[in-house]
Every structure is written in structure tokens, then in C-alpha cells.
Coordinates of C-alpha atoms in Angstrom, one line a residue:
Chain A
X1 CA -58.6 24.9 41.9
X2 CA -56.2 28.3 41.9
X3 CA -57.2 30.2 44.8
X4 CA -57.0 34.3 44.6
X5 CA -56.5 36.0 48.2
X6 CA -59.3 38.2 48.9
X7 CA -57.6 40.8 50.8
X8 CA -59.1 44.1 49.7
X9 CA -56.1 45.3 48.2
X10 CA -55.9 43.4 45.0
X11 CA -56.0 43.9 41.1
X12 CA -58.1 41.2 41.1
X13 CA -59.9 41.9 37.7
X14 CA -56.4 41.9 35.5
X15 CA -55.7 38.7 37.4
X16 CA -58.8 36.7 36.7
X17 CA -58.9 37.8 33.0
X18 CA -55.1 36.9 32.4
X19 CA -55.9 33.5 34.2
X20 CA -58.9 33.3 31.2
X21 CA -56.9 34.2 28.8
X22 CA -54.2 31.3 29.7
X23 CA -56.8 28.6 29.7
X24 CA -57.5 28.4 33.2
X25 CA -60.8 28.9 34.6
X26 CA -61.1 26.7 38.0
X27 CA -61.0 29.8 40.5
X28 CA -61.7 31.1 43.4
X29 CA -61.4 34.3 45.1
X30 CA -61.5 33.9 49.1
X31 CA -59.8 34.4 52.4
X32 CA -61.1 31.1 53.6
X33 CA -58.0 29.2 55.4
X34 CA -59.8 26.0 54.6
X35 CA -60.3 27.3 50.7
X36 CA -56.4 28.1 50.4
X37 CA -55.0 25.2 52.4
X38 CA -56.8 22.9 49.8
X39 CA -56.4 25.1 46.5
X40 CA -53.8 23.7 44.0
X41 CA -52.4 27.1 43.4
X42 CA -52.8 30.2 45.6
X43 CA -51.9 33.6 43.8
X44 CA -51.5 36.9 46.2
X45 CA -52.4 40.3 43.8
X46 CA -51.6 43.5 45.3
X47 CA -52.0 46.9 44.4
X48 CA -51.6 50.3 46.8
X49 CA -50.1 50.6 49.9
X50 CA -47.6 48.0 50.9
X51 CA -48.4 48.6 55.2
X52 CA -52.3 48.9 54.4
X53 CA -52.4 45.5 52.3
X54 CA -50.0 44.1 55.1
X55 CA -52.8 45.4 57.9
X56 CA -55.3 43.8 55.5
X57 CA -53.8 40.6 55.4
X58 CA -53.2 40.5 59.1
X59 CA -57.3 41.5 59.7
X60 CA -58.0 38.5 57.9
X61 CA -55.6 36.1 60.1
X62 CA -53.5 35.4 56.9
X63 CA -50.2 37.2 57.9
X64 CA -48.7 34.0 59.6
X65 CA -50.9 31.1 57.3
X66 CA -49.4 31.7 53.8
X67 CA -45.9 31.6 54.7
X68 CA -47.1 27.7 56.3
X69 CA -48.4 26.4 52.4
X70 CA -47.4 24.0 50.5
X71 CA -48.6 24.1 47.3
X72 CA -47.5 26.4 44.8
X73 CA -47.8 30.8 45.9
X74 CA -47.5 33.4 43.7
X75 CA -47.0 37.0 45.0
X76 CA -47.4 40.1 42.6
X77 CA -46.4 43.2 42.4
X78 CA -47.4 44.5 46.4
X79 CA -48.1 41.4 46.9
X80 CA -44.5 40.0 45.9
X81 CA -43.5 42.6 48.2
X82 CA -45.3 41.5 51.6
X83 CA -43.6 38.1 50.9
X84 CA -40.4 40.1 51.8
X85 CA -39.1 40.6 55.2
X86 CA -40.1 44.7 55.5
X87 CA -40.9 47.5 53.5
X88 CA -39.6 51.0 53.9
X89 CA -43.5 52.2 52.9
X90 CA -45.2 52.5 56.2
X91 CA -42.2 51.0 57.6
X92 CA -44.2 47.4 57.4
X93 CA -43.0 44.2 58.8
X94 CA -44.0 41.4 56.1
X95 CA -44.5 37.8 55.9
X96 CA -40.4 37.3 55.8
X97 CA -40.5 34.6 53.3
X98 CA -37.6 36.0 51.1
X99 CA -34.6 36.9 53.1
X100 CA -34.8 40.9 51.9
X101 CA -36.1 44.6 52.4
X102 CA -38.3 46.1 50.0
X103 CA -37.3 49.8 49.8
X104 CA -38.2 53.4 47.7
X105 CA -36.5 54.1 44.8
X106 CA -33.9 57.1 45.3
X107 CA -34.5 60.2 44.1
X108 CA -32.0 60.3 41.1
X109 CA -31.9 63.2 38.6
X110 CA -34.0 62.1 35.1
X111 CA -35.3 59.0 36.9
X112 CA -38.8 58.7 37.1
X113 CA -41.2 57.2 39.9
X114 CA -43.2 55.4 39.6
X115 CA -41.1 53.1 37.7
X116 CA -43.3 52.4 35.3
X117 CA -43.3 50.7 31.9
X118 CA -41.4 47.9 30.5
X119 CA -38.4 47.2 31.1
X120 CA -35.7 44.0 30.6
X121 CA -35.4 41.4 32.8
X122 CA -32.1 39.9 33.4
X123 CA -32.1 36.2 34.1
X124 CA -28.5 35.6 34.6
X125 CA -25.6 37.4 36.7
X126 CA -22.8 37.0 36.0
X127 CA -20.9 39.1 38.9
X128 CA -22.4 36.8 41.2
X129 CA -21.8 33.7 39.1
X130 CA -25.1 32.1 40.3
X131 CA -27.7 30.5 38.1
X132 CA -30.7 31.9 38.9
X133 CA -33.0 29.6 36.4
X134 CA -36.4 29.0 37.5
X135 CA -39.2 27.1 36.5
X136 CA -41.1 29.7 36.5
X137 CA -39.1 31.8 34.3
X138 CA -38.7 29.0 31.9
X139 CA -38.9 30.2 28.0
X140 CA -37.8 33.4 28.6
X141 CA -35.3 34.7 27.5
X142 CA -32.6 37.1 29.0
X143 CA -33.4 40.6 28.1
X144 CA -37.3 39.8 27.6
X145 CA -39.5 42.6 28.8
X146 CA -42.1 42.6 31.0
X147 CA -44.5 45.4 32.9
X148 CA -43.7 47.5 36.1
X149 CA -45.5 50.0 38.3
X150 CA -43.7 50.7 41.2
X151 CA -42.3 53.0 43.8
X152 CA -40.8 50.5 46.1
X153 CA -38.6 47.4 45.2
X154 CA -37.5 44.2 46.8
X155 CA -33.7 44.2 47.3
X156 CA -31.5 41.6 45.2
X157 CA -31.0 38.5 47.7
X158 CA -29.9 34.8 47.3
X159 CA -33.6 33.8 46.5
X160 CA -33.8 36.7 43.6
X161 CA -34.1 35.1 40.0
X162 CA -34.3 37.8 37.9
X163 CA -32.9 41.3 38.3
X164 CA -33.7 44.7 36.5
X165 CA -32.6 47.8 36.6
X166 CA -34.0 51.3 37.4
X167 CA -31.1 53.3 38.9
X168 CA -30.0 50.2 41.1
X169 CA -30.8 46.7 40.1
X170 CA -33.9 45.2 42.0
X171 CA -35.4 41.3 42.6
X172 CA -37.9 41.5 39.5
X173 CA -38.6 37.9 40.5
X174 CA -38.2 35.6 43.4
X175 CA -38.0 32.1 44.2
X176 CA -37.9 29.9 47.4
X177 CA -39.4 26.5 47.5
X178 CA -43.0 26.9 47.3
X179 CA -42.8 30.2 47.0
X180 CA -42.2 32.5 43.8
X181 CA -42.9 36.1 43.6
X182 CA -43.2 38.9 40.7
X183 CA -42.1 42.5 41.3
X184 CA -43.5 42.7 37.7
X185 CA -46.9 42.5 36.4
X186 CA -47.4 39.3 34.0
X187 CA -51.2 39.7 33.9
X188 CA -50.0 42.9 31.7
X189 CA -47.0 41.6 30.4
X190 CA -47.7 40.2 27.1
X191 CA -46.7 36.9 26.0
X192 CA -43.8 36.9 28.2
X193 CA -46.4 37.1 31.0
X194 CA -48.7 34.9 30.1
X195 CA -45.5 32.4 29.9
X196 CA -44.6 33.3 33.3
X197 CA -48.4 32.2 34.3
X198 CA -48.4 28.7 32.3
X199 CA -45.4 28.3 34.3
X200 CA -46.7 28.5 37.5
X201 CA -49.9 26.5 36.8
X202 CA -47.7 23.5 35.4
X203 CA -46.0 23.3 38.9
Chain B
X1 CA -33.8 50.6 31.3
X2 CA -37.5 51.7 30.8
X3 CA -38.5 51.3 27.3
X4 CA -39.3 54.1 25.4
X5 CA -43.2 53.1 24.2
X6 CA -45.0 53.0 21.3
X7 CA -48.9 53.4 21.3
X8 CA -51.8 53.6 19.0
X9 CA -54.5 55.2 19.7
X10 CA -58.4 54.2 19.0
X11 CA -60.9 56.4 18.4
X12 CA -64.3 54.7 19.6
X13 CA -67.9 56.2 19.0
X14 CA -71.2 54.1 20.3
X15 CA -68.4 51.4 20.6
X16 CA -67.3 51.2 17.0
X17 CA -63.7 52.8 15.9
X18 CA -64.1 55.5 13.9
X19 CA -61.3 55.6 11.8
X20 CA -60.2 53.2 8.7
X21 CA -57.4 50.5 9.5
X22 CA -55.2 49.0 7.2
X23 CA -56.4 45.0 8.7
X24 CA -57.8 43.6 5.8
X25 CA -58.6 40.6 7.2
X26 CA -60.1 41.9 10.1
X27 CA -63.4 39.7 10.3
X28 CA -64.7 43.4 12.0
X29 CA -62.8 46.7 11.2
X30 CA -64.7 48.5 13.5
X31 CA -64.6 45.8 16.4
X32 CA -62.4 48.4 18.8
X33 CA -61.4 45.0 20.8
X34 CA -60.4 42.7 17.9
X35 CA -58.2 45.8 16.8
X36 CA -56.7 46.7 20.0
X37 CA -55.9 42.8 20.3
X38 CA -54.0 43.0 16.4
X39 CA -52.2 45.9 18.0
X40 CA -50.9 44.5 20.7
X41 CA -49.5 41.6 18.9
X42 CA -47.8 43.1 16.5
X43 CA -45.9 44.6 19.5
X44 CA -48.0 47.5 20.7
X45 CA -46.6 48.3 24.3
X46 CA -50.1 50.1 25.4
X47 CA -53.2 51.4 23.7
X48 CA -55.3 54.3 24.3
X49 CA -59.2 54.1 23.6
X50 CA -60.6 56.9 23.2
X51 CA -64.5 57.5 23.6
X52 CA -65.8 60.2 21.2
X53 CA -69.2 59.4 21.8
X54 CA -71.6 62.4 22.6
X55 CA -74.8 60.3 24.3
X56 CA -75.4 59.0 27.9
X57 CA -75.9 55.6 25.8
X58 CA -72.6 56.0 23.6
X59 CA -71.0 56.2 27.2
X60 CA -72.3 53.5 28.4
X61 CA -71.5 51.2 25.5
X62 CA -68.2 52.6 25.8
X63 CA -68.1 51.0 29.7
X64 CA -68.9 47.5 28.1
X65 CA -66.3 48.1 26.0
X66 CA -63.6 49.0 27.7
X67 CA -64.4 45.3 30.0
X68 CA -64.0 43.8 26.7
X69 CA -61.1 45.0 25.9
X70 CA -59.5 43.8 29.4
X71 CA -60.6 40.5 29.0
X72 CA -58.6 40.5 25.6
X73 CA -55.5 42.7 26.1
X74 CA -52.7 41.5 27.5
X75 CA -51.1 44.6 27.7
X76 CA -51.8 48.1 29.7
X77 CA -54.7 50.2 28.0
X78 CA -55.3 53.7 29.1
X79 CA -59.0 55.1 28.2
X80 CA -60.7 58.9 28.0
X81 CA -63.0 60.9 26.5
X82 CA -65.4 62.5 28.5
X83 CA -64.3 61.7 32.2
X84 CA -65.4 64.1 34.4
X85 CA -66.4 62.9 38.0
X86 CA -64.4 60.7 40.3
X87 CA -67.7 58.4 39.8
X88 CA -66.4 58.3 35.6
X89 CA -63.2 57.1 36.8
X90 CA -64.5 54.4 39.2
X91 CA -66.5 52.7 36.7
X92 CA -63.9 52.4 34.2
X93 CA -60.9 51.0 36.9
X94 CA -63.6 48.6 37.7
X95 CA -64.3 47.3 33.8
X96 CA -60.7 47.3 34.0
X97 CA -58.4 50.2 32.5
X98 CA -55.2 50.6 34.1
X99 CA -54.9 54.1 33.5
X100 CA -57.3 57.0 32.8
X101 CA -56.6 60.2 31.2
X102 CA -58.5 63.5 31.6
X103 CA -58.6 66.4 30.0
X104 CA -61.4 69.3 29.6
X105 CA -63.1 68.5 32.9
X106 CA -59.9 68.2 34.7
X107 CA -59.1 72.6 33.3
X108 CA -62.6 73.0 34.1
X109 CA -62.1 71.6 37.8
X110 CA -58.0 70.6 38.7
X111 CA -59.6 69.1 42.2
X112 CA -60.5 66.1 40.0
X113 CA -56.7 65.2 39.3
X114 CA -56.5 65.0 43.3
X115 CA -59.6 63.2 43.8
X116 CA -59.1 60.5 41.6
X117 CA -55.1 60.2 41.9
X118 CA -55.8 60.1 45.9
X119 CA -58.7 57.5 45.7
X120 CA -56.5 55.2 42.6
X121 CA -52.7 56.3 42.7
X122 CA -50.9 58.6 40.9
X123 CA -50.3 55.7 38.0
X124 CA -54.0 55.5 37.3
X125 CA -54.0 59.2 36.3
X126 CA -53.0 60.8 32.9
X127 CA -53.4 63.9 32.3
X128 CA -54.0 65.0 28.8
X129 CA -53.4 68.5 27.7
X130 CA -53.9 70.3 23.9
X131 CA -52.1 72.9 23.4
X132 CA -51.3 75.8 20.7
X133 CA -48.8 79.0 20.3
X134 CA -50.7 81.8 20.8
X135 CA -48.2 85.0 20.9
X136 CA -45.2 83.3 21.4
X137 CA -46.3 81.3 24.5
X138 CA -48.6 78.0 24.2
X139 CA -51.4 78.2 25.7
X140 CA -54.1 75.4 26.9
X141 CA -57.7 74.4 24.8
X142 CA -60.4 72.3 25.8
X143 CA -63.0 70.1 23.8
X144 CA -60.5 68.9 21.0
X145 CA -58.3 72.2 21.0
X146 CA -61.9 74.2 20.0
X147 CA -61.9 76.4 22.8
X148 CA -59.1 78.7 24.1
X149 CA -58.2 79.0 28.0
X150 CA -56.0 81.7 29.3
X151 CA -54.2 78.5 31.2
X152 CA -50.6 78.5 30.0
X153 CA -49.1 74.7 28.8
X154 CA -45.6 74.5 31.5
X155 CA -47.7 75.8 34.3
X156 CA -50.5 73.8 34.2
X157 CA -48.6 70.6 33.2
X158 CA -46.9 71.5 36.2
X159 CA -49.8 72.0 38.5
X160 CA -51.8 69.0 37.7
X161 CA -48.2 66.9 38.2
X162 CA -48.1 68.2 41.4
X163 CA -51.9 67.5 42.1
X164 CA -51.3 63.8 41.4
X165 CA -51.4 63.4 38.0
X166 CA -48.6 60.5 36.9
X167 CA -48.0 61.0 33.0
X168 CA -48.4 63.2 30.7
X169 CA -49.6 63.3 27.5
X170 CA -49.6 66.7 25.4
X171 CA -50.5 67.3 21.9
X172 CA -49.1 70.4 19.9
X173 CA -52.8 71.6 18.0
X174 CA -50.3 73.5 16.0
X175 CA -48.6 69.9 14.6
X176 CA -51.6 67.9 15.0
X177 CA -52.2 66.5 11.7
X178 CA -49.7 68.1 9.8
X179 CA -47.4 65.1 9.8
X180 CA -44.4 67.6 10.0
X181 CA -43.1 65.8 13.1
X182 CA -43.4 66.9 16.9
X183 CA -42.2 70.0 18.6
X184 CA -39.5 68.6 19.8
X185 CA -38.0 71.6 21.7
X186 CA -40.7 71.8 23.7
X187 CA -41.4 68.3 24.6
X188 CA -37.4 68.4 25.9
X189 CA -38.4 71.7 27.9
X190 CA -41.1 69.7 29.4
X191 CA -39.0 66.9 30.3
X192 CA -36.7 69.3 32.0
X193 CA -39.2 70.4 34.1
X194 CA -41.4 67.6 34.9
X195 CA -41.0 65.2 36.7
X196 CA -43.5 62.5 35.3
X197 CA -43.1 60.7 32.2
X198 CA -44.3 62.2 29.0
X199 CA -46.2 61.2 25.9
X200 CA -46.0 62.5 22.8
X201 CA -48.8 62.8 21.0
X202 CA -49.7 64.6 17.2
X203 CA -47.5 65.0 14.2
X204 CA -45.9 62.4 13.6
X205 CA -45.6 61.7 9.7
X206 CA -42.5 59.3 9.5
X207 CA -40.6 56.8 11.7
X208 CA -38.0 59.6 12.2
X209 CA -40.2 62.2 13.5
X210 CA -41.1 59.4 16.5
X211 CA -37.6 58.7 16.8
X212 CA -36.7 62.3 17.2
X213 CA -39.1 63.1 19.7
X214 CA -38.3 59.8 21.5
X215 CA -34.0 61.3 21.7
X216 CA -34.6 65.5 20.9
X217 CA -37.6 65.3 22.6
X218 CA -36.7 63.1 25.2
X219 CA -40.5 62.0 25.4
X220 CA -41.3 58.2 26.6
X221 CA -43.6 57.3 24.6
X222 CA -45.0 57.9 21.3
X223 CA -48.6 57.8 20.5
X224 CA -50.3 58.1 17.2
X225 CA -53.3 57.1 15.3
X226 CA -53.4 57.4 11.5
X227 CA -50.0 56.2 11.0
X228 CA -50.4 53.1 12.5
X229 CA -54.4 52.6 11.0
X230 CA -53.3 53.5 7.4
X231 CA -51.1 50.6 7.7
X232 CA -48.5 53.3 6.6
X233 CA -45.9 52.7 9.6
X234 CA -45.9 48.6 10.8
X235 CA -45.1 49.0 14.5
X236 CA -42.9 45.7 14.2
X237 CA -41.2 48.1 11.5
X238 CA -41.0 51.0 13.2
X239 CA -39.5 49.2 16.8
X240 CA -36.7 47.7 14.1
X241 CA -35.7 51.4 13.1
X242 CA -35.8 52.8 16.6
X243 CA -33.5 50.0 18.0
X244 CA -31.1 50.5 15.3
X245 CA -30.6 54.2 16.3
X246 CA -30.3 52.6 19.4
X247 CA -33.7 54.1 21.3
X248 CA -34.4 50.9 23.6
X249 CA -37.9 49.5 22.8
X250 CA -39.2 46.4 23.5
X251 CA -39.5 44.1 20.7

């Protein structure tokens, strides 16, 4: 059973038809404690405001249970985000699972915010000479695209395992333990997502 | 780097698409969902559906549709055609569009772009403008470039960017259909002034004319129709020729 955090801020319709379209169709959206402490997978969606969804997740006495699970967690897109330790939007204080601040994009002459679009992900770096493979990156490629829509991004840290670029490299993807987290959108990502979401259900 | 994008665009009456496509084996030429799905893996990068329907039902059907299509796509789809309320855009987020576009009803009332990119986001908004040269300057028309407005194209483009709306797409009436390629001057004086990104939309004849409005025209993102439904331009070909002039697509 995947369990889907019912948090009010969620794309939760993209989610569930992506999780259809990979083959999986044990589900559940809830905010039961009980529910996520006993799902196989837990997935956290997130759309809007980064300190509203925070406030949301916090109303639901959530804000201090994910960070304690032990199966499997996938954060995406704000929801990635609130995994991090703060965001600049609201100036929220997050869950402070990956060791890094999510900030805005700087205004830079002929680039655009919303980053939004597809853009390449880059799986290896070598300035920093770390490997940053992931299982749930595995079968993609360096360069493979995937789909943003974003004002805010997570900074790159020693967790990040993939990077991309809009003005300043950003954490497209994360990775600690347990925990892995999107900056991206794979429910809209193509067949690079729907990779990236077989990957997390094997685990 | 953002890709530059390529998208085709569907036109859909009482759910069917209207227009002939090149799919032979298509089990369904008019199925809008099984088409949009061929798009998108031939390596589409977003599709826009477009409801041309003229009934209360046609809308409707076009509502079932577009949930269709979201259980199938596994890319971004923008719809339009006919939304005029904040209650228009509601239903559709909720069958599951990721981006709507208004056009008429947004000249006929700008509030809308604020109501709807307040309520959604700015990324949930395109706003889709037709325009002509009329005396030297171009100049905005409603309901499929029939009717003339005394709006003027950089202004408004401007104005509804500033009221929330986060892309857009403009079509020249005056290359629409011609296939003579895109005004490309203006689509690079838009970019210069804008600061959203910016489909191009109408013209297009020949993979160079998208390539030169994706670089001259410093658009970012190329839609068309009958190029891509008369089979004429393969998008798989067409991403090929871009990325050996060295435009960044995704392929």
C-alpha cells in the first residue's frame, strides 16, 4: 500500500494518474499517522506556497512524524522542498531532513521565473568528484530531461543527487536514507519520470 | 538550460479532433486522447487541446475529455477554448490540466487573469492573444481573430503579464496559415519586453521557420497544428534539425 499525504496542498490528481499509469494501483490518500506508519511507500505532493503547505502539514501533526519513517518517502516539487531545512518563501522552517535552504531564484536579466519547462538533469559532478548515483535515479542517463515549475530551489548539499541549472545550479533530486526527494515533476516528466517512479516503488 | 519546446496543438469539437492526422494506424483518428498520447511519444514536450465546440454539451464532453487525457499523458497539457469564469478554470484544474489559456473572455474582462492566476498560480495561466497589423501597429482580435479591438498587442501582452498571467502565447492573424514562417521581429520585441516566456504560434511552413523563431525570435516554444497532423514535419525529425543548429530541445 503507497500512501499519498493528504495535506491540502497537493497535486494529487497528476500523482495518482502517474502512479496508474506505472502499474500501481494499491493507494491511499490520508493523513492518518496509523495509515502512513504502516504504508509501504509514502509519497509527499506539493504545489503552492511552500510556508502555507508547511502550516498545513504542521495542522495535521505531521511536521515532526515524517521525518521519524522508515519506509521509503518521496517529496515532490513543494513537497521536496519542506523536506529541506527552510525556505526563503514565507521564511518557513521545514522538516530539516536534507541539510540545505531552499531559496528564490535571482532576478537575472533574460531569465525567466517560474522556471518552468524541461530542463537536463546532471547526475554526475565532477568539480566535486562525488558519485551521486541513486537508486532512484537508476536508468537515467546524464543530461536526461525532466519537468520543472518553480520559483524557489533547494540549494546543492552533500545529500543532492542530481543538479540542474537555471542561472545557478540547484538539488533537482535528493537523497538520504529513507528519504528521496524531487525538485522536478516525474508525474509530468515522461518516460524519464515514470522511470524515476518504478524506482521508487522497487525500494 | 530550459528547453526550447515543441507543441502540437489539437483542435477538439463535441470531443472528437477536428482536423486530419497523418496516424494511419490510429485504431481512432479522431480519439483526441489516443492522439495526444502518439504525440507525446514521439517526443512532444506539451500539448494544447483546444475545445472549439459551440454547445453547453460540447463543453461538457470537452471536461471528460480533458480527465482522459490526464490519465493518459505523461507530459504537461495546456487546454482552452471558451474559458470564461474562474468557475471554467476550476473544473478543468480539477480533470487535470496543468495550464489553461484564455483568450476573448480574458479582453472582454482582464480581472479574470487575476482571479484565476491568484486562486491557481501564475503557471496555471496562459494567456493567448491574436493579433494583426492594422496601420502599422498590431492590434488585438477576439473570437478566432473575427472581431477587431482597439487593444494594442505590446500593451496588453504587457498588462495581462502583470495581472498574473505566466506565458504567453501570440499568434500573428496576418501569418496564420500562410506557412511563410513567424514574425520573428516581433516575437524578439516581445521577448525584450516581457518577462514571461513566450509561445509562438501560426505560420510555421518548414522546420526552419520554427527554428528561426525559436533563435531570431527568441520564442520558447513552438506550437503548430497542420504541420505536425499532415505528418509533413515528424517532431522526432524536426528535434534532430533544431539540435544540430544547436537550439537545446529535449530529445
Amino acid at each position: 500500500m503507497i500512501a499519498i499525504v493528504d495535506y491540502d496542498a497537493g497535486n494529487i490528481r497528476s500523482v495518482l494518474n502517474a502512479l496508474r499509469r506505472v502499474g500501481a494501483s494499491d493507494y491511499v490518500l490520508t493523513a492518518s499517522r496509523e495509515m502512513l506508519r504502516a504504508a509501504s511507500h509514502v509519497i509527499l505532493p506539493g504545489v503552492g506556497d511552500a510556508s502555507v503547505a508547511m502550516q498545513s502539514l504542521r495542522d495535521k501533526g505531521l511536521a515532526g512524524f515524517i521525518p521519524t519513517l522508515k519506509q521509503p518517502v518521496l517529496g515532490i516539487c513543494v513537497g521536496a522542498q519542506l523536506m529541506c531545512e527552510s525556505s526563503e518563501e514565507g521564511g518557513a522552517r521545514c522538516m530539516g531532513i536534507f541539510p540545505t535552504k531552499v531559496r528564490r531564484f535571482a532576478p537575472v536579466p533574460g531569465l525567466k521565473i517560474p522556471h518552468m519547462g524541461w530542463n537536463s538533469l546532471r547526475l554526475s559532478s565532477r568539480a566535486e568528484s562525488r558519485d551521486l548515483s541513486s537508486p532512484l535515479l537508476s536508468g537515467l542517463a546524464d543530461g536526461d530531461y525532466v519537468y520543472f515549475v518553480h520559483s524557489y530551489y533547494p540549494e546543492v548539499c552533500t545529500q543532492t543527487i542530481a543538479t540542474s541549472n537555471h542561472g545557478i545550479d540547484f538539488s533537482a533530486a535528493l537523497a538520504s536514507d529513507n528519504f528521496f526527494a524531487c525538485q522536478f515533476h516525474p508525474e509530468k516528466s515522461g518516460a524519464a519520470g515514470e522511470q524515476i517512479l518504478k524506482n521508487f516503488l522497487a525500494l | 538550460m530550459v528547453a526550447k519546446r515543441i507543441i502540437p496543438c489539437l483542435d477538439v469539437k463535441d470531443g472528437r479532433t477536428v482536423k486530419g492526422v497523418h496516424f494511419v494506424d490510429l485504431r481512432d483518428m479522431g480519439d483526441a486522447v489516443e492522439l495526444g498520447a502518439r504525440y507525446a511519444a514521439e517526443g512532444a514536450d506539451e500539448l494544447v487541446y483546444l475545445d472549439i465546440s459551440a454547445s453547453a454539451e460540447g463543453r461538457k464532453t470537452f471536461c471528460d475529455l480533458v480527465g482522459r487525457v490526464a490519465e493518459k499523458l505523461n507530459i504537461p497539457f495546456t487546454v482552452g477554448g471558451g474559458i470564461s469564469t474562474l468557475d471554467d478554470a476550476a473544473r478543468l484544474l480539477d480533470a487535470g490540466a496543468d495550464k489553461i489559456s484564455v483568450n476573448t473572455a480574458a479582453i472582454k474582462n482582464p480581472g479574470l487573469i487575476d482571479a484565476i492566476a491568484g486562486k491557481y498560480g501564475s503557471q496555471f495561466v496562459v494567456i493567448a492573444i491574436d493579433a494583426r497589423v492594422v496601420d502599422g501597429r498590431w492590434m488585438c482580435t477576439t473570437h478566432g481573430g473575427r472581431n477587431a479591438t482597439d487593444l494594442e498587442l505590446f500593451s496588453w501582452a504587457r498588462e495581462a503579464a502583470d495581472r498574473g498571467a505566466g506565458e504567453l502565447l501570440f499568434t500573428s492573424m496576418d501569418h496564420d496559415g500562410t506557412r511563410d514562417g513567424y514574425p520573428c521581429e516581433t516575437y524578439a520585441a516581445l521577448a525584450e519586453v516581457l518577462p514571461i516566456p513566450i509561445i509562438a504560434s501560426g505560420g510555421a511552413g518548414c522546420i526552419q521557420h520554427i527554428a528561426d523563431v525559436l533563435t531570431k525570435g527568441r520564442a520558447d516554444a513552438a506550437l503548430a497544428a497542420s504541420i505536425f497532423h499532415s505528418g509533413e514535419i515528424p517532431i522526432p525529425t524536426l528535434k534532430q534539425e533544431l539540435r544540430k543548429q544547436n537550439i537545446p530541445v529535449r530529445i
